[in-house]
Amino acid sequence: ETGVTQSPTHLIKTRGQQVTLRCSSQSGHNTVSWYQQALGQGPQFIFQYYREEENGRGNFPPRFSGLQFPNYSSELNVNALELDDSALYLCASSSEGGDEQYFGPGTRLTVT
Amino acid sequence: GESVGLHLPTLSVQEGDNSIINCAYSNSASDYFIWYKQESGKGPQFIIDIRSNMDKRQGQRVTVLLNKTVKHLSLQIAATQPGDSAVYFCAESDNYGQNFVFGPGTRLSVLP
């Protein structure tokens, strides 16, 4: 196990609703990245947080937003959910200056 | 945008044989590459990485080869075991480990 935890494990939401996913990074890691993984595809980079600031963003609309807290845990918020947002959401933590990312088990989001 | 792809979506090998998983990337500025293994219901697990100033790196039963001339990456698994059955992703970064771009994945099946 990597020491990265995510909650909840599974979530079902209705189109138009808002969702918050949570991630606790591995001890000593101050960088968290979020990815969206659609079924049968590779993870797609959403954004990265470093010391509570957004530090890079992929090709996702503004309704995908995030936060990182002083203890380096993180949240991913998605507003106005769409059916295509159904996916596995992964967070990965890394240490300062470290490239290797350690992934959590993911949150499976289903939008109906 | 830049993308990472795989030649073979599925690969079946006999237990004990060597496996070779291939990956093509298109961003000539990528300077860091990682191979991940993802088992069902789990997040990606780091296998091995390589920087663009190297062309080969070996780990325990795994070897990564990088050919920058043709923008090709491969993962070799020696003496493939049933526990190696999973989906394998290559990922690239051109920004010191930020904004990783993942390929679609190759499913490796190990036959008894």
PDB file of C-alpha atoms in Angstrom:
ATOM      1  CA  GLU A   1       0.000   0.000   0.000  1.00  0.00           C
ATOM      2  CA  THR A   2       1.135   3.540  -0.763  1.00  0.00           C
ATOM      3  CA  GLY A   3      -0.221   5.333   2.296  1.00  0.00           C
ATOM      4  CA  VAL A   4      -2.441   7.521   0.131  1.00  0.00           C
ATOM      5  CA  THR A   5      -6.095   7.261   1.101  1.00  0.00           C
ATOM      6  CA  GLN A   6      -9.211   8.502  -0.651  1.00  0.00           C
ATOM      7  CA  SER A   7     -12.809   8.861   0.399  1.00  0.00           C
ATOM      8  CA  PRO A   8     -15.433   7.888  -0.346  1.00  0.00           C
ATOM      9  CA  THR A   9     -14.750   4.651  -2.204  1.00  0.00           C
ATOM     10  CA  HIS A  10     -17.883   4.879  -4.308  1.00  0.00           C
ATOM     11  CA  LEU A  11     -20.349   7.662  -4.920  1.00  0.00           C
ATOM     12  CA  ILE A  12     -23.530   8.047  -6.941  1.00  0.00           C
ATOM     13  CA  LYS A  13     -24.727  11.517  -7.878  1.00  0.00           C
ATOM     14  CA  THR A  14     -27.378  13.008 -10.129  1.00  0.00           C
ATOM     15  CA  ARG A  15     -26.609  15.214 -13.107  1.00  0.00           C
ATOM     16  CA  GLY A  16     -26.358  18.867 -12.033  1.00  0.00           C
ATOM     17  CA  GLN A  17     -25.307  18.091  -8.478  1.00  0.00           C
ATOM     18  CA  GLN A  18     -21.988  18.947  -6.864  1.00  0.00           C
ATOM     19  CA  VAL A  19     -19.470  16.503  -5.387  1.00  0.00           C
ATOM     20  CA  THR A  20     -16.432  16.698  -3.125  1.00  0.00           C
ATOM     21  CA  LEU A  21     -13.787  13.978  -3.110  1.00  0.00           C
ATOM     22  CA  ARG A  22     -11.054  13.763  -0.512  1.00  0.00           C
ATOM     23  CA  CYS A  23      -7.465  12.599  -0.463  1.00  0.00           C
ATOM     24  CA  SER A  24      -4.902  12.183   2.298  1.00  0.00           C
ATOM     25  CA  SER A  25      -1.370  12.186   1.009  1.00  0.00           C
ATOM     26  CA  GLN A  26       1.474   9.970   2.105  1.00  0.00           C
ATOM     27  CA  SER A  27       3.324  11.214   5.173  1.00  0.00           C
ATOM     28  CA  GLY A  28       5.984  13.749   4.206  1.00  0.00           C
ATOM     29  CA  HIS A  29       4.487  14.500   0.798  1.00  0.00           C
ATOM     30  CA  ASN A  30       3.483  18.098   0.056  1.00  0.00           C
ATOM     31  CA  THR A  31       2.336  17.698  -3.546  1.00  0.00           C
ATOM     32  CA  VAL A  32      -0.962  16.201  -4.631  1.00  0.00           C
ATOM     33  CA  SER A  33      -2.157  15.549  -8.169  1.00  0.00           C
ATOM     34  CA  TRP A  34      -5.662  14.579  -9.235  1.00  0.00           C
ATOM     35  CA  TYR A  35      -6.524  12.418 -12.237  1.00  0.00           C
ATOM     36  CA  GLN A  36      -9.722  11.301 -13.926  1.00  0.00           C
ATOM     37  CA  GLN A  37      -9.740   7.764 -15.311  1.00  0.00           C
ATOM     38  CA  ALA A  38     -12.633   6.818 -17.548  1.00  0.00           C
ATOM     39  CA  LEU A  39     -13.394   3.129 -17.933  1.00  0.00           C
ATOM     40  CA  GLY A  40     -10.856   1.414 -20.157  1.00  0.00           C
ATOM     41  CA  GLN A  41      -8.642   4.474 -20.478  1.00  0.00           C
ATOM     42  CA  GLY A  42      -5.520   5.883 -18.912  1.00  0.00           C
ATOM     43  CA  PRO A  43      -5.668   8.538 -16.196  1.00  0.00           C
ATOM     44  CA  GLN A  44      -6.077  12.127 -17.393  1.00  0.00           C
ATOM     45  CA  PHE A  45      -4.346  14.877 -15.408  1.00  0.00           C
ATOM     46  CA  ILE A  46      -6.765  17.351 -13.803  1.00  0.00           C
ATOM     47  CA  PHE A  47      -4.495  19.531 -11.650  1.00  0.00           C
ATOM     48  CA  GLN A  48      -1.727  19.521  -9.103  1.00  0.00           C
ATOM     49  CA  TYR A  49      -1.424  21.277  -5.749  1.00  0.00           C
ATOM     50  CA  TYR A  50       1.842  22.173  -4.096  1.00  0.00           C
ATOM     51  CA  ARG A  51       1.917  23.802  -0.672  1.00  0.00           C
ATOM     52  CA  GLU A  52      -1.756  24.780  -0.931  1.00  0.00           C
ATOM     53  CA  GLU A  53      -1.431  26.446  -4.346  1.00  0.00           C
ATOM     54  CA  GLU A  54      -2.518  25.120  -7.738  1.00  0.00           C
ATOM     55  CA  ASN A  55       0.659  24.175  -9.569  1.00  0.00           C
ATOM     56  CA  GLY A  56      -0.456  23.055 -12.999  1.00  0.00           C
ATOM     57  CA  ARG A  57      -3.735  22.187 -14.636  1.00  0.00           C
ATOM     58  CA  GLY A  58      -4.833  19.865 -17.397  1.00  0.00           C
ATOM     59  CA  ASN A  59      -7.576  20.362 -19.953  1.00  0.00           C
ATOM     60  CA  PHE A  60     -10.536  20.388 -17.570  1.00  0.00           C
ATOM     61  CA  PRO A  61     -13.225  23.109 -17.238  1.00  0.00           C
ATOM     62  CA  PRO A  62     -13.387  25.495 -14.266  1.00  0.00           C
ATOM     63  CA  ARG A  63     -16.190  23.498 -12.657  1.00  0.00           C
ATOM     64  CA  PHE A  64     -13.379  21.165 -11.583  1.00  0.00           C
ATOM     65  CA  SER A  65     -11.694  22.866  -8.658  1.00  0.00           C
ATOM     66  CA  GLY A  66      -9.541  21.850  -5.760  1.00  0.00           C
ATOM     67  CA  LEU A  67      -8.070  22.704  -2.421  1.00  0.00           C
ATOM     68  CA  GLN A  68      -5.027  21.643  -0.486  1.00  0.00           C
ATOM     69  CA  PHE A  69      -4.912  22.059   3.271  1.00  0.00           C
ATOM     70  CA  PRO A  70      -1.981  22.847   5.595  1.00  0.00           C
ATOM     71  CA  ASN A  71      -1.644  19.148   6.407  1.00  0.00           C
ATOM     72  CA  TYR A  72      -1.346  18.573   2.623  1.00  0.00           C
ATOM     73  CA  SER A  73      -4.577  16.647   2.331  1.00  0.00           C
ATOM     74  CA  SER A  74      -6.654  17.694  -0.644  1.00  0.00           C
ATOM     75  CA  GLU A  75     -10.155  17.964  -2.033  1.00  0.00           C
ATOM     76  CA  LEU A  76     -11.464  17.772  -5.575  1.00  0.00           C
ATOM     77  CA  ASN A  77     -14.756  19.571  -6.171  1.00  0.00           C
ATOM     78  CA  VAL A  78     -16.863  19.139  -9.262  1.00  0.00           C
ATOM     79  CA  ASN A  79     -19.872  21.381  -9.858  1.00  0.00           C
ATOM     80  CA  ALA A  80     -22.785  20.907 -12.238  1.00  0.00           C
ATOM     81  CA  LEU A  81     -22.062  17.217 -12.709  1.00  0.00           C
ATOM     82  CA  GLU A  82     -22.460  15.763 -16.192  1.00  0.00           C
ATOM     83  CA  LEU A  83     -22.926  12.149 -17.207  1.00  0.00           C
ATOM     84  CA  ASP A  84     -19.428  12.122 -18.726  1.00  0.00           C
ATOM     85  CA  ASP A  85     -17.970  12.909 -15.307  1.00  0.00           C
ATOM     86  CA  SER A  86     -18.592   9.288 -14.358  1.00  0.00           C
ATOM     87  CA  ALA A  87     -15.113   7.884 -13.793  1.00  0.00           C
ATOM     88  CA  LEU A  88     -12.530   6.742 -11.275  1.00  0.00           C
ATOM     89  CA  TYR A  89     -10.906   9.769  -9.640  1.00  0.00           C
ATOM     90  CA  LEU A  90      -7.363   9.186  -8.493  1.00  0.00           C
ATOM     91  CA  CYS A  91      -5.117  11.285  -6.361  1.00  0.00           C
ATOM     92  CA  ALA A  92      -1.380  10.874  -6.188  1.00  0.00           C
ATOM     93  CA  SER A  93       1.074  12.385  -3.760  1.00  0.00           C
ATOM     94  CA  SER A  94       4.761  13.105  -4.151  1.00  0.00           C
ATOM     95  CA  SER A  95       7.492  14.732  -2.121  1.00  0.00           C
ATOM     96  CA  GLU A  96       9.041  18.097  -2.836  1.00  0.00           C
ATOM     97  CA  GLY A  97      11.346  17.701  -5.783  1.00  0.00           C
ATOM     98  CA  GLY A  98      10.279  14.102  -6.161  1.00  0.00           C
ATOM     99  CA  ASP A  99       8.927  12.826  -9.423  1.00  0.00           C
ATOM    100  CA  GLU A 100       7.570   9.487  -8.282  1.00  0.00           C
ATOM    101  CA  GLN A 101       3.864   9.738  -7.561  1.00  0.00           C
ATOM    102  CA  TYR A 102       2.110   7.382  -5.189  1.00  0.00           C
ATOM    103  CA  PHE A 103      -1.511   6.755  -6.085  1.00  0.00           C
ATOM    104  CA  GLY A 104      -4.475   6.151  -3.848  1.00  0.00           C
ATOM    105  CA  PRO A 105      -7.112   3.513  -4.638  1.00  0.00           C
ATOM    106  CA  GLY A 106      -9.447   6.067  -6.197  1.00  0.00           C
ATOM    107  CA  THR A 107     -13.074   7.117  -5.820  1.00  0.00           C
ATOM    108  CA  ARG A 108     -15.547   5.662  -8.271  1.00  0.00           C
ATOM    109  CA  LEU A 109     -18.059   8.375  -9.203  1.00  0.00           C
ATOM    110  CA  THR A 110     -21.231   7.488 -11.071  1.00  0.00           C
ATOM    111  CA  VAL A 111     -23.429  10.288 -12.413  1.00  0.00           C
ATOM    112  CA  THR A 112     -26.984   9.328 -13.353  1.00  0.00           C
TER     113      THR A 112
ATOM    114  CA  GLY B   1      -2.245  18.117 -27.570  1.00  0.00           C
ATOM    115  CA  GLU B   2       0.629  15.823 -26.868  1.00  0.00           C
ATOM    116  CA  SER B   3      -0.305  12.244 -26.239  1.00  0.00           C
ATOM    117  CA  VAL B   4       1.117   8.918 -25.278  1.00  0.00           C
ATOM    118  CA  GLY B   5      -0.132   5.793 -26.966  1.00  0.00           C
ATOM    119  CA  LEU B   6       0.448   2.059 -26.969  1.00  0.00           C
ATOM    120  CA  HIS B   7       0.914  -0.296 -29.880  1.00  0.00           C
ATOM    121  CA  LEU B   8      -0.778  -3.332 -28.329  1.00  0.00           C
ATOM    122  CA  PRO B   9      -3.924  -3.050 -26.260  1.00  0.00           C
ATOM    123  CA  THR B  10      -3.725  -6.673 -25.039  1.00  0.00           C
ATOM    124  CA  LEU B  11      -0.857  -9.078 -24.528  1.00  0.00           C
ATOM    125  CA  SER B  12      -1.040 -12.738 -23.525  1.00  0.00           C
ATOM    126  CA  VAL B  13       2.097 -14.585 -22.446  1.00  0.00           C
ATOM    127  CA  GLN B  14       2.897 -17.973 -20.976  1.00  0.00           C
ATOM    128  CA  GLU B  15       3.966 -18.093 -17.351  1.00  0.00           C
ATOM    129  CA  GLY B  16       7.738 -18.017 -17.222  1.00  0.00           C
ATOM    130  CA  ASP B  17       8.170 -16.275 -20.564  1.00  0.00           C
ATOM    131  CA  ASN B  18       9.413 -12.728 -20.947  1.00  0.00           C
ATOM    132  CA  SER B  19       6.919  -9.937 -21.697  1.00  0.00           C
ATOM    133  CA  ILE B  20       7.524  -6.802 -23.699  1.00  0.00           C
ATOM    134  CA  ILE B  21       5.047  -3.927 -23.524  1.00  0.00           C
ATOM    135  CA  ASN B  22       5.541  -1.043 -25.927  1.00  0.00           C
ATOM    136  CA  CYS B  23       4.641   2.624 -25.821  1.00  0.00           C
ATOM    137  CA  ALA B  24       4.967   5.446 -28.351  1.00  0.00           C
ATOM    138  CA  TYR B  25       5.044   9.047 -27.233  1.00  0.00           C
ATOM    139  CA  SER B  26       4.732  12.187 -29.314  1.00  0.00           C
ATOM    140  CA  ASN B  27       6.147  14.972 -27.135  1.00  0.00           C
ATOM    141  CA  SER B  28       9.824  15.296 -28.001  1.00  0.00           C
ATOM    142  CA  ALA B  29      10.242  17.594 -24.973  1.00  0.00           C
ATOM    143  CA  SER B  30       9.300  14.852 -22.506  1.00  0.00           C
ATOM    144  CA  ASP B  31      12.157  14.224 -20.147  1.00  0.00           C
ATOM    145  CA  TYR B  32      10.769  11.765 -17.634  1.00  0.00           C
ATOM    146  CA  PHE B  33       8.880   8.522 -18.117  1.00  0.00           C
ATOM    147  CA  ILE B  34       7.218   6.093 -15.745  1.00  0.00           C
ATOM    148  CA  TRP B  35       5.669   2.660 -16.134  1.00  0.00           C
ATOM    149  CA  TYR B  36       2.709   1.918 -13.890  1.00  0.00           C
ATOM    150  CA  LYS B  37       0.864  -1.316 -13.141  1.00  0.00           C
ATOM    151  CA  GLN B  38      -2.825  -1.154 -12.319  1.00  0.00           C
ATOM    152  CA  GLU B  39      -4.709  -4.095 -10.917  1.00  0.00           C
ATOM    153  CA  SER B  40      -8.470  -4.233 -10.871  1.00  0.00           C
ATOM    154  CA  GLY B  41      -9.956  -1.935  -8.233  1.00  0.00           C
ATOM    155  CA  LYS B  42      -6.631  -0.343  -7.350  1.00  0.00           C
ATOM    156  CA  GLY B  43      -4.745   2.790  -8.217  1.00  0.00           C
ATOM    157  CA  PRO B  44      -1.697   2.698 -10.494  1.00  0.00           C
ATOM    158  CA  GLN B  45       1.424   1.293  -8.869  1.00  0.00           C
ATOM    159  CA  PHE B  46       4.876   2.614  -9.745  1.00  0.00           C
ATOM    160  CA  ILE B  47       7.073   0.014 -11.460  1.00  0.00           C
ATOM    161  CA  ILE B  48      10.085   1.800 -12.869  1.00  0.00           C
ATOM    162  CA  ASP B  49      11.067   5.182 -14.234  1.00  0.00           C
ATOM    163  CA  ILE B  50      13.649   6.562 -16.619  1.00  0.00           C
ATOM    164  CA  ARG B  51      14.930  10.009 -17.485  1.00  0.00           C
ATOM    165  CA  SER B  52      15.636  11.202 -20.997  1.00  0.00           C
ATOM    166  CA  ASN B  53      19.397  11.208 -20.408  1.00  0.00           C
ATOM    167  CA  MET B  54      19.314   7.415 -20.125  1.00  0.00           C
ATOM    168  CA  ASP B  55      18.363   4.704 -22.608  1.00  0.00           C
ATOM    169  CA  LYS B  56      18.060   1.748 -20.263  1.00  0.00           C
ATOM    170  CA  ARG B  57      17.246   1.154 -16.625  1.00  0.00           C
ATOM    171  CA  GLN B  58      16.860  -2.116 -14.790  1.00  0.00           C
ATOM    172  CA  GLY B  59      14.878  -3.051 -11.739  1.00  0.00           C
ATOM    173  CA  GLN B  60      13.874  -6.303 -10.163  1.00  0.00           C
ATOM    174  CA  ARG B  61      12.715  -8.464 -13.106  1.00  0.00           C
ATOM    175  CA  VAL B  62      11.865  -5.325 -15.089  1.00  0.00           C
ATOM    176  CA  THR B  63      13.802  -3.287 -17.616  1.00  0.00           C
ATOM    177  CA  VAL B  64      12.749  -0.060 -19.288  1.00  0.00           C
ATOM    178  CA  LEU B  65      14.235   0.944 -22.626  1.00  0.00           C
ATOM    179  CA  LEU B  66      13.976   4.434 -24.054  1.00  0.00           C
ATOM    180  CA  ASN B  67      14.614   5.273 -27.692  1.00  0.00           C
ATOM    181  CA  LYS B  68      14.384   9.026 -28.056  1.00  0.00           C
ATOM    182  CA  THR B  69      15.134   8.925 -31.768  1.00  0.00           C
ATOM    183  CA  VAL B  70      11.841   7.208 -32.539  1.00  0.00           C
ATOM    184  CA  LYS B  71      10.085   8.309 -29.342  1.00  0.00           C
ATOM    185  CA  HIS B  72       9.530   4.784 -28.124  1.00  0.00           C
ATOM    186  CA  LEU B  73       9.456   3.298 -24.654  1.00  0.00           C
ATOM    187  CA  SER B  74       9.257  -0.348 -23.689  1.00  0.00           C
ATOM    188  CA  LEU B  75       8.853  -2.365 -20.518  1.00  0.00           C
ATOM    189  CA  GLN B  76      10.375  -5.806 -20.339  1.00  0.00           C
ATOM    190  CA  ILE B  77       9.254  -8.220 -17.637  1.00  0.00           C
ATOM    191  CA  ALA B  78      11.423 -11.277 -17.134  1.00  0.00           C
ATOM    192  CA  ALA B  79       9.968 -14.656 -16.162  1.00  0.00           C
ATOM    193  CA  THR B  80       6.399 -13.360 -16.179  1.00  0.00           C
ATOM    194  CA  GLN B  81       4.315 -14.573 -13.244  1.00  0.00           C
ATOM    195  CA  PRO B  82       0.530 -14.784 -12.717  1.00  0.00           C
ATOM    196  CA  GLY B  83       0.792 -11.823 -10.342  1.00  0.00           C
ATOM    197  CA  ASP B  84       2.004  -9.711 -13.230  1.00  0.00           C
ATOM    198  CA  SER B  85      -1.452  -9.855 -14.820  1.00  0.00           C
ATOM    199  CA  ALA B  86      -2.711  -6.272 -14.854  1.00  0.00           C
ATOM    200  CA  VAL B  87      -3.042  -3.207 -17.060  1.00  0.00           C
ATOM    201  CA  TYR B  88       0.237  -1.422 -17.693  1.00  0.00           C
ATOM    202  CA  PHE B  89       0.454   2.290 -18.447  1.00  0.00           C
ATOM    203  CA  CYS B  90       3.325   4.386 -19.633  1.00  0.00           C
ATOM    204  CA  ALA B  91       3.314   8.029 -18.581  1.00  0.00           C
ATOM    205  CA  GLU B  92       5.436  10.961 -19.692  1.00  0.00           C
ATOM    206  CA  SER B  93       6.207  14.391 -18.308  1.00  0.00           C
ATOM    207  CA  ASP B  94       7.983  17.384 -19.798  1.00  0.00           C
ATOM    208  CA  ASN B  95       7.824  19.492 -16.676  1.00  0.00           C
ATOM    209  CA  TYR B  96       9.846  17.941 -13.866  1.00  0.00           C
ATOM    210  CA  GLY B  97       7.234  15.338 -13.018  1.00  0.00           C
ATOM    211  CA  GLN B  98       4.213  17.568 -13.371  1.00  0.00           C
ATOM    212  CA  ASN B  99       1.338  17.106 -15.789  1.00  0.00           C
ATOM    213  CA  PHE B 100       1.904  13.456 -16.513  1.00  0.00           C
ATOM    214  CA  VAL B 101       0.311  12.238 -19.741  1.00  0.00           C
ATOM    215  CA  PHE B 102      -0.763   8.612 -19.592  1.00  0.00           C
ATOM    216  CA  GLY B 103      -1.251   6.218 -22.435  1.00  0.00           C
ATOM    217  CA  PRO B 104      -4.440   4.152 -22.791  1.00  0.00           C
ATOM    218  CA  GLY B 105      -2.885   1.025 -21.276  1.00  0.00           C
ATOM    219  CA  THR B 106      -2.023  -2.545 -22.243  1.00  0.00           C
ATOM    220  CA  ARG B 107      -3.668  -5.476 -20.546  1.00  0.00           C
ATOM    221  CA  LEU B 108      -1.191  -8.244 -19.765  1.00  0.00           C
ATOM    222  CA  SER B 109      -2.644 -11.719 -19.269  1.00  0.00           C
ATOM    223  CA  VAL B 110      -0.383 -14.477 -17.986  1.00  0.00           C
ATOM    224  CA  LEU B 111      -1.423 -17.936 -19.118  1.00  0.00           C
ATOM    225  CA  PRO B 112      -0.705 -20.986 -16.905  1.00  0.00           C
TER     226      PRO B 112
END
